[in-house]
CSV table of C-alpha atoms and ligand atoms in Angstrom, one decimal:
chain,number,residue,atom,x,y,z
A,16,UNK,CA,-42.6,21.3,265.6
A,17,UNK,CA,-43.0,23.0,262.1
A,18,UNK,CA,-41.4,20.7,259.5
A,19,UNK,CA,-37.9,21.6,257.5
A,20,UNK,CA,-35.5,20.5,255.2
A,21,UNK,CA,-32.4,18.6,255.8
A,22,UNK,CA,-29.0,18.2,254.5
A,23,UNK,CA,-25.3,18.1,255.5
A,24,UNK,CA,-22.6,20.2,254.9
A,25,UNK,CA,-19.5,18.9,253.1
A,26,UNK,CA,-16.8,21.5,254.2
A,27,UNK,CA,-17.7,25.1,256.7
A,28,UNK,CA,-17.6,27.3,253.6
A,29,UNK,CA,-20.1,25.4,251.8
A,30,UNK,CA,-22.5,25.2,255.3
A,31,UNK,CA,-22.0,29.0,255.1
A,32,UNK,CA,-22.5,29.6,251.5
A,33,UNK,CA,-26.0,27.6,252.2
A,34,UNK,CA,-26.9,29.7,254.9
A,35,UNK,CA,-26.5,32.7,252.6
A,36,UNK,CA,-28.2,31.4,249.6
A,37,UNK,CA,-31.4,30.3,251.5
A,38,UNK,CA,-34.4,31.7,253.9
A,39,UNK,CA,-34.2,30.3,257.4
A,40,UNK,CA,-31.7,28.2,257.7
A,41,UNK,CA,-30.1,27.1,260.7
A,42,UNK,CA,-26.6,25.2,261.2
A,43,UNK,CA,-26.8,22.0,263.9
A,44,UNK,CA,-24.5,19.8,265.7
A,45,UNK,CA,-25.3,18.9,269.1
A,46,UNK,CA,-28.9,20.6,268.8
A,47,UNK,CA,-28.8,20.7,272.7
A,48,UNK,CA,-30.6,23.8,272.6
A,49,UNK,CA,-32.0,24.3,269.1
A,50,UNK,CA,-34.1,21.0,269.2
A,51,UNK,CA,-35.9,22.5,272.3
A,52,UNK,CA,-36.5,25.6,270.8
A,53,UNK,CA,-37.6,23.9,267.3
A,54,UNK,CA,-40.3,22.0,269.7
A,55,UNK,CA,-41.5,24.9,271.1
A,56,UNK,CA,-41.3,26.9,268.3
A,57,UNK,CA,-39.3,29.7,269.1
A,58,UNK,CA,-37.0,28.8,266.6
A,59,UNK,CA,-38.6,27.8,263.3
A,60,UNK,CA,-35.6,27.3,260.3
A,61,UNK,CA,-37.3,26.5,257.2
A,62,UNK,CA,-33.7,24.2,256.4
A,63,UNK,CA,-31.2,22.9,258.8
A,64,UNK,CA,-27.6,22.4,257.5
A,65,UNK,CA,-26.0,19.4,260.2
A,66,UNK,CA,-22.7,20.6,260.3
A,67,UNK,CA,-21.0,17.4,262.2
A,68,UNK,CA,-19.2,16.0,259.9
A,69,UNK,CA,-17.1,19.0,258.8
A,70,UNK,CA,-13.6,17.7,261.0
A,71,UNK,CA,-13.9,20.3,262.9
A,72,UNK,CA,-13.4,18.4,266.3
A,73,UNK,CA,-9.5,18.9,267.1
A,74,UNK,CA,-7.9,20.8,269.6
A,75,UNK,CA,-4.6,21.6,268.8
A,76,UNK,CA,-1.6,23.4,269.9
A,77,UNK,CA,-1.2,27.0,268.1
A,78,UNK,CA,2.7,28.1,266.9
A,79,UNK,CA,2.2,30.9,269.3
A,80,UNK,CA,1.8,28.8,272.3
A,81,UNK,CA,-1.6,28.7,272.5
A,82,UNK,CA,-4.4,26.6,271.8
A,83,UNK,CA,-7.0,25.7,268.5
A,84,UNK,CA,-10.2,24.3,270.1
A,85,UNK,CA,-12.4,23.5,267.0
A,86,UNK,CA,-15.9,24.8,266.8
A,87,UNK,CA,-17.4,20.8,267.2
A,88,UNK,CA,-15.3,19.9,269.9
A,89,UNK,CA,-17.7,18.4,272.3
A,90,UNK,CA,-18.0,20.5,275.9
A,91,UNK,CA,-17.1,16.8,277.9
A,92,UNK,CA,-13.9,16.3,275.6
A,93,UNK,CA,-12.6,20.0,275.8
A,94,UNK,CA,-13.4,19.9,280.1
A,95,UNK,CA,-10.9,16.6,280.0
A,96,UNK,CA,-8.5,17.7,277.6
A,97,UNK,CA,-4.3,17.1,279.7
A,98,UNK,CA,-3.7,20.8,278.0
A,99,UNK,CA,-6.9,22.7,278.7
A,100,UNK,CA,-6.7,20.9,282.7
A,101,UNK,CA,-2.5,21.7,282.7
A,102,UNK,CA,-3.1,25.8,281.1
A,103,UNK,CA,-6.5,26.4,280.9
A,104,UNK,CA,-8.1,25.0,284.2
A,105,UNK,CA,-11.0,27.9,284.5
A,106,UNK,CA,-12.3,27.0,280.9
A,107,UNK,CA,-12.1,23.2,282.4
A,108,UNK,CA,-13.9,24.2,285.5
A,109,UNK,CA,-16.9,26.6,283.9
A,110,UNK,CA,-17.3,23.6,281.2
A,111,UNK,CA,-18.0,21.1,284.1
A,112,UNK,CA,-20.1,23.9,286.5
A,113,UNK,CA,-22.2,23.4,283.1
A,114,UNK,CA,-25.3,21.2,282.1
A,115,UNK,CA,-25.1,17.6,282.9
A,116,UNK,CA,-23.2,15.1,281.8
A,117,UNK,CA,-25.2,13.9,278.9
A,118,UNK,CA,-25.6,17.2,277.3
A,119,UNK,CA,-22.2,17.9,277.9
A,120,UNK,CA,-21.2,14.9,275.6
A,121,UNK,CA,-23.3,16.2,272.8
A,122,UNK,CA,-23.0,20.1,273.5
A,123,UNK,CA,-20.5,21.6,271.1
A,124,UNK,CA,-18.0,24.5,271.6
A,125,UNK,CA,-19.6,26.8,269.0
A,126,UNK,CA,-22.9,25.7,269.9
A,127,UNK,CA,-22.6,26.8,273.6
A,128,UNK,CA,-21.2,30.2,272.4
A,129,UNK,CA,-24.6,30.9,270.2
A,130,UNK,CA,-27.3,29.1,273.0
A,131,UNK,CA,-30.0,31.8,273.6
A,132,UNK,CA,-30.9,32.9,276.8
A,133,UNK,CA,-33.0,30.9,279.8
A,134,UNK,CA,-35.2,34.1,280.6
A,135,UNK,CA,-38.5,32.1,280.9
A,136,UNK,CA,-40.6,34.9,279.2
A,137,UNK,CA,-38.2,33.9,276.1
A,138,UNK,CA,-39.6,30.5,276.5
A,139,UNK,CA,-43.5,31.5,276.9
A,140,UNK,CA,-44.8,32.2,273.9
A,141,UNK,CA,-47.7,33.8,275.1
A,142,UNK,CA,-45.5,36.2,276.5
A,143,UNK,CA,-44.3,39.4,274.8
A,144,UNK,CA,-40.6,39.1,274.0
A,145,UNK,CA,-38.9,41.5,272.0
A,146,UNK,CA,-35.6,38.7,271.7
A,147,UNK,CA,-38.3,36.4,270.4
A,148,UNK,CA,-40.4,38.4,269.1
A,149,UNK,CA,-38.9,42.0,268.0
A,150,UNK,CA,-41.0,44.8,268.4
A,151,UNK,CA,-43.6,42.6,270.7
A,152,UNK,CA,-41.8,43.9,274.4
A,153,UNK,CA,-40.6,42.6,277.4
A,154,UNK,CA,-42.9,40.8,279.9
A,155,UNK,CA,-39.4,40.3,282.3
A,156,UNK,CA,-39.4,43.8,282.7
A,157,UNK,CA,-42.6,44.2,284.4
A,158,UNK,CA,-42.6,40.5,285.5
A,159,UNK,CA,-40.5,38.0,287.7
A,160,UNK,CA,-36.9,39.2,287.0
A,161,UNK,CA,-34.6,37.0,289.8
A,162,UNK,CA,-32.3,35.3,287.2
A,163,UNK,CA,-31.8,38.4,285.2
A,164,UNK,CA,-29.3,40.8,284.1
A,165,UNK,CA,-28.8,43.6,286.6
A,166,UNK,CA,-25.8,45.5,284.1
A,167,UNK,CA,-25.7,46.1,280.6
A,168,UNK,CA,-29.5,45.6,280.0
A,169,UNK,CA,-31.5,48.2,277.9
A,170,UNK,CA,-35.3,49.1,278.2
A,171,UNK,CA,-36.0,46.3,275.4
A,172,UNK,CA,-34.3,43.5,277.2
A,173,UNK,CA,-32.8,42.5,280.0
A,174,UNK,CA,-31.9,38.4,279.7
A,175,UNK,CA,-28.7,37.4,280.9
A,176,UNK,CA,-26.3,35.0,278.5
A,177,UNK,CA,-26.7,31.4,280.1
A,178,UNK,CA,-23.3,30.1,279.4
A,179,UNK,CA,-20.8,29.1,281.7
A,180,UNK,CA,-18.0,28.1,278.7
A,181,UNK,CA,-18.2,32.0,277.8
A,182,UNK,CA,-16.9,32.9,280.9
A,183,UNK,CA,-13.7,31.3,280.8
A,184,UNK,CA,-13.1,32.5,277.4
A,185,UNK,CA,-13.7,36.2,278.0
A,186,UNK,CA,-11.3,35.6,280.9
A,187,UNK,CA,-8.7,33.5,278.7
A,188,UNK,CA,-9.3,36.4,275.9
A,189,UNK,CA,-10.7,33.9,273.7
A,190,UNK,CA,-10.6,34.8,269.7
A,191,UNK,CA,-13.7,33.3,267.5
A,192,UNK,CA,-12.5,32.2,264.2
A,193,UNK,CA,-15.2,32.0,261.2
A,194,UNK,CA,-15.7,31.4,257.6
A,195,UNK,CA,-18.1,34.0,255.4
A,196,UNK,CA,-20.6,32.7,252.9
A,197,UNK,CA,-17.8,34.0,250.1
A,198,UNK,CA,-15.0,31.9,252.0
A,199,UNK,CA,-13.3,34.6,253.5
A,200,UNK,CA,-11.9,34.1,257.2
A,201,UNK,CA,-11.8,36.3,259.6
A,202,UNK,CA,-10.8,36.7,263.9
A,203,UNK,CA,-13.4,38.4,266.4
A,204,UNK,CA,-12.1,38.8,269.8
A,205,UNK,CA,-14.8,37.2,272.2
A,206,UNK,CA,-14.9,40.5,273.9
A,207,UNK,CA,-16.3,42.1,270.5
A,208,UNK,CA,-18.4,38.8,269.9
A,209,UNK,CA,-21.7,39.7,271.9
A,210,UNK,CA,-23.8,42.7,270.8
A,211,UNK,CA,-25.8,44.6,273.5
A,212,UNK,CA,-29.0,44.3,273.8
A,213,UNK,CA,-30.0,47.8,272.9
A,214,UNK,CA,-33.4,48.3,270.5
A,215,UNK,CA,-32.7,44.7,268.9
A,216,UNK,CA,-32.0,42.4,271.5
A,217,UNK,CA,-32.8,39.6,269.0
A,218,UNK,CA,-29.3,40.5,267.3
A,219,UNK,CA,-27.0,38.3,269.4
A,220,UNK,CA,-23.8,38.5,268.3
A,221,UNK,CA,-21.4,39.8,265.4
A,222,UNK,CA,-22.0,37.2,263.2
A,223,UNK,CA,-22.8,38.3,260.2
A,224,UNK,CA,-25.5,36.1,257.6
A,225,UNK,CA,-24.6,32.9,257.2
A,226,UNK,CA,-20.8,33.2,259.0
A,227,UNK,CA,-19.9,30.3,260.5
A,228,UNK,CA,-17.8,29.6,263.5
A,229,UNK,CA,-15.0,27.1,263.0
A,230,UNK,CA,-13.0,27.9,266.1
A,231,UNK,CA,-12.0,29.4,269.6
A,232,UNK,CA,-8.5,29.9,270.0
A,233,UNK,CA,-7.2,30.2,273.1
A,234,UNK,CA,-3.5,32.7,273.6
A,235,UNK,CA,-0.7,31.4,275.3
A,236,UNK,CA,-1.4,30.5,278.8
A,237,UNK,CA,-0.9,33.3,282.0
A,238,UNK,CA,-0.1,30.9,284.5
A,239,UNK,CA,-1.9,31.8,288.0
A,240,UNK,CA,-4.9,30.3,290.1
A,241,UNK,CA,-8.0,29.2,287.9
A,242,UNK,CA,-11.3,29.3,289.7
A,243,UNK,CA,-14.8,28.9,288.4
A,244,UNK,CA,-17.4,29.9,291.5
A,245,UNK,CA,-20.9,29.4,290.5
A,246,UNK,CA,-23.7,30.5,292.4
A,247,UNK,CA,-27.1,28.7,291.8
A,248,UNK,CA,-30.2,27.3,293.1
A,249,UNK,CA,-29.8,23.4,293.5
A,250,UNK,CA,-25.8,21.9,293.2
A,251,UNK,CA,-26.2,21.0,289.8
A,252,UNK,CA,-28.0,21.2,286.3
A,253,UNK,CA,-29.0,24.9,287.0
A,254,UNK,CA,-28.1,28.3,285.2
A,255,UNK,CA,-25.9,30.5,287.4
A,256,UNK,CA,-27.6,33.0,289.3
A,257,UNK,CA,-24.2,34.7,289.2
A,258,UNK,CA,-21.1,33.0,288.4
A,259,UNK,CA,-17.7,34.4,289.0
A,260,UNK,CA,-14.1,32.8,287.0
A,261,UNK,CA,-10.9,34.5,287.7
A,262,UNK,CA,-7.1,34.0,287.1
A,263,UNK,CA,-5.4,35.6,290.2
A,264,UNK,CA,-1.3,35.7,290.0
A,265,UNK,CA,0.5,35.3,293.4
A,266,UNK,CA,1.2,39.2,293.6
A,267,UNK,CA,-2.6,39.4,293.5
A,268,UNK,CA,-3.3,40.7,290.5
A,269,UNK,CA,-5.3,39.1,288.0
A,270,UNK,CA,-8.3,38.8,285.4
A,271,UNK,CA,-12.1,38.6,286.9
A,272,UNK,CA,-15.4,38.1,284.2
A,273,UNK,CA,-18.8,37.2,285.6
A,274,UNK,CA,-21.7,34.7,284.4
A,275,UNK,CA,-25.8,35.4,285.1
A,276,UNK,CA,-25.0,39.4,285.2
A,277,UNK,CA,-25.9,40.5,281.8
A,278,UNK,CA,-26.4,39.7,278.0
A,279,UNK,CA,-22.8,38.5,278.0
A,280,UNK,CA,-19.7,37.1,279.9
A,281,UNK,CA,-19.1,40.1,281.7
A,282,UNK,CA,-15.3,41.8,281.8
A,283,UNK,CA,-13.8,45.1,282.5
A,284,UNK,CA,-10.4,45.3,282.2
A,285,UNK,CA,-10.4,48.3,284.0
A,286,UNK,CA,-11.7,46.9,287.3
A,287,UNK,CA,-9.2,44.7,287.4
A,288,UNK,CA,-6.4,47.1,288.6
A,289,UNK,CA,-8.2,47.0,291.9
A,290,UNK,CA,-7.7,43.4,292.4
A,291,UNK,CA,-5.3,43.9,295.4
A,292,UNK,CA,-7.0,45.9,297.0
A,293,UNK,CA,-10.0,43.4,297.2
A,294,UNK,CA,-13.1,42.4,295.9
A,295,UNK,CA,-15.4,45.2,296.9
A,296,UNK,CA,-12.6,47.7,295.3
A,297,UNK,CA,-13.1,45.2,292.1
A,298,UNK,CA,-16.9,45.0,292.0
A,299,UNK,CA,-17.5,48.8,292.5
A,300,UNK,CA,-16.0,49.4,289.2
A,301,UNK,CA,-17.4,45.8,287.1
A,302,UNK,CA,-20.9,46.5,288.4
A,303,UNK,CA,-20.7,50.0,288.4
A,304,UNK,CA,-23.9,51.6,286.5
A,305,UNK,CA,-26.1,48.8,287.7
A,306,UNK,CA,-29.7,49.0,287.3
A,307,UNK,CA,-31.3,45.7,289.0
A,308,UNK,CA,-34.3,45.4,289.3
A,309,UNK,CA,-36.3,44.6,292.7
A,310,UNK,CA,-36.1,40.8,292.4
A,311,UNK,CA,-32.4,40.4,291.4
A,312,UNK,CA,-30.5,43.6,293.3
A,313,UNK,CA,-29.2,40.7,296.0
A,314,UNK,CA,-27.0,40.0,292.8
A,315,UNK,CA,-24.6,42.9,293.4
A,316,UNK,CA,-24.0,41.7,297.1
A,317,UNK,CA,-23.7,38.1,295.8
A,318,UNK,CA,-21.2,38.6,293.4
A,319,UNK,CA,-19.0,41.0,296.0
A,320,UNK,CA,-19.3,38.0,298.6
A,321,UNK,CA,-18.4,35.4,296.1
A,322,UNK,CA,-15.9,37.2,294.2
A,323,UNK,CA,-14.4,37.7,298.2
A,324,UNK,CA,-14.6,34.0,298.6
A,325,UNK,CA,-12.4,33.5,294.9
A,326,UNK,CA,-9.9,35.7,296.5
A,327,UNK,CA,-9.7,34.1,299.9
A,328,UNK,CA,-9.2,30.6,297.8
A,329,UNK,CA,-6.6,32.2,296.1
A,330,UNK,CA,-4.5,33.1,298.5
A,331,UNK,CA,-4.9,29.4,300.0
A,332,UNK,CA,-4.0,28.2,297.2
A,333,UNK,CA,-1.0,30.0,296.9
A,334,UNK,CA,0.2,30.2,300.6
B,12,SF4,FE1,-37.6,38.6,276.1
B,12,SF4,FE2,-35.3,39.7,276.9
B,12,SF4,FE3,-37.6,40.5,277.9
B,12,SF4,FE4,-36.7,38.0,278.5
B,12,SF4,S1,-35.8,40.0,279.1
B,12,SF4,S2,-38.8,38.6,278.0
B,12,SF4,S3,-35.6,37.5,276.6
B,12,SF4,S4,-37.0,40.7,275.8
């Protein structure tokens, strides 16, 4: 591990002010994922600003109905939390498909929005890897691509987002709330949050410099049948080889994102009108445009049967 600097951050504006003011800095809490990366030296800040004690572990209701889940509210607390459980059971659900229970103790909301992606080429660094390494290519492309994005890749990269949290959100129509190195606030919808992975893969997000998450707020609830179906290869501690969470009202309509498709919780409003008409009708439209590769094209029939199964539940549920 290359050797840093260390100091801790007395309120969010001043852990953003720092991150614009000096080279390579990086903000930690749970360090889940960072501290691996620090080891092997795929991420290399020159300074890291430990953001825990900034307060910022509350969840709290909103005066619109909603729900204030601050950015180091640990993934364990937010999965057991009487609201999220009562209004919010998919985000509950996805946060316990997730990790194992250790990490989930230390894993923080804002941290599992920002993890990098588990493409194992990411993680070899004598691979070429344009996320890691921009400009160096992309040894997935040509190499072993099972776990990878089959929509919404580009010819630079084609990594999938590892987190299950993100799905719920982009389902619940999350809103990210941040602070700017100048202490000015601002809202991104989580469906603006992730960047595609175009020319620049190593661009994640929207984030600008130094702007720091503070929290995820959550709109009122919808009501309907939460359900978090993830696919992967051993029952527990594994990355979703695809991952389905939906909200399905009793009249059958509903809201459907996807995990281990692409470089992001994937949504389309738009496929969702199909919903009654079934799961096929739905994933025609969500996966439509597709470009898997040879390895990973049993994705598409994967997420039709389990997005069929999500249904079927459904309706159990509700009968
Ligand atoms: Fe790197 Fe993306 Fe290619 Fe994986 S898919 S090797 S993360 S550029």
């Amino acid at each position: 591990m290359k050797s840093f600097t260390y100091e801790r951050a007395k309120t969010p504006a001043q852990a953003a002010a720092i991150a614009a003011r000096k080279d390579g800095v990086k903000f930690i809490a749970g360090g889940t994922n960072l501290l691996d990366l620090m080891k092997l030296e795929i991420e290399t800040p020159q300074h890291l600003v430990d953001v825990n004690g900034l307060g910022l572990d509350k969840i709290e209701a909103t005066p619109e109905g909603g729900l204030r889940i601050g950015a180091l509210v640990r993934n364990a607390d937010l999965s057991a939390n009487e609201h999220v459980r009562r209004d919010y059971a998919l985000l509950s659900r996805a946060l316990l498909a997730g990790a194992s229970g250790q990490l989930r103790n230390k894993a923080t909301t804002a941290g599992n929005l920002l993890q990098r992606t588990r493409c194992p080429y990411f993680y070899d660094t004598n691979q070429a890897c344009n996320k890691r390494k921009p400009g160096s290519g992309c040894a997935a492309l040509g190499g072993f691509s099972r776990q990878l994005a089959v929509v919404g890749s580009s010819e630079a990269c084609i990594a999938t987002h590892p987190s299950d949290m993100a799905v719920a959100l982009r389902a619940l129509d999350a809103v990210i709330e941040t602070v700017r190195p100048d202490g000015a606030t601002r809202q991104i919808p989580i469906a603006e949050f992730y960047r595609a992975p175009g020319t620049t893969p190593h661009l994640e997000t929207a984030l600008a410099a130094g702007e720091f998450i503070t929290a995820v707020v959550l709109p009122k609830p919808v009501g309907g049948t939460h359900i978090y179906h993830k696919v992967r290869d051993r029952a527990s501690y594994a990355f979703a080889l695809i991952s389905v969470g939906a909200i399905v009202q009793p009249d059958g309509t509903g809201r459907v994102a996807l995990g281990g498709v692409a470089h992001k919780p994937w949504r389309m409003e738009s496929a969702e009108s199909a919903l009654p008409q079934g799961a096929k009708a739905v994933v025609a439209r969500l996966l439509a445009g597709a470009k898997p590769t040879e390895d990973n094209k049993f994705k598409v029939t994967l997420v039709e049967r389990t997005l069929g199964a999500v249904l079927a539940q459904a309706k159990g549920v509700q009968s």
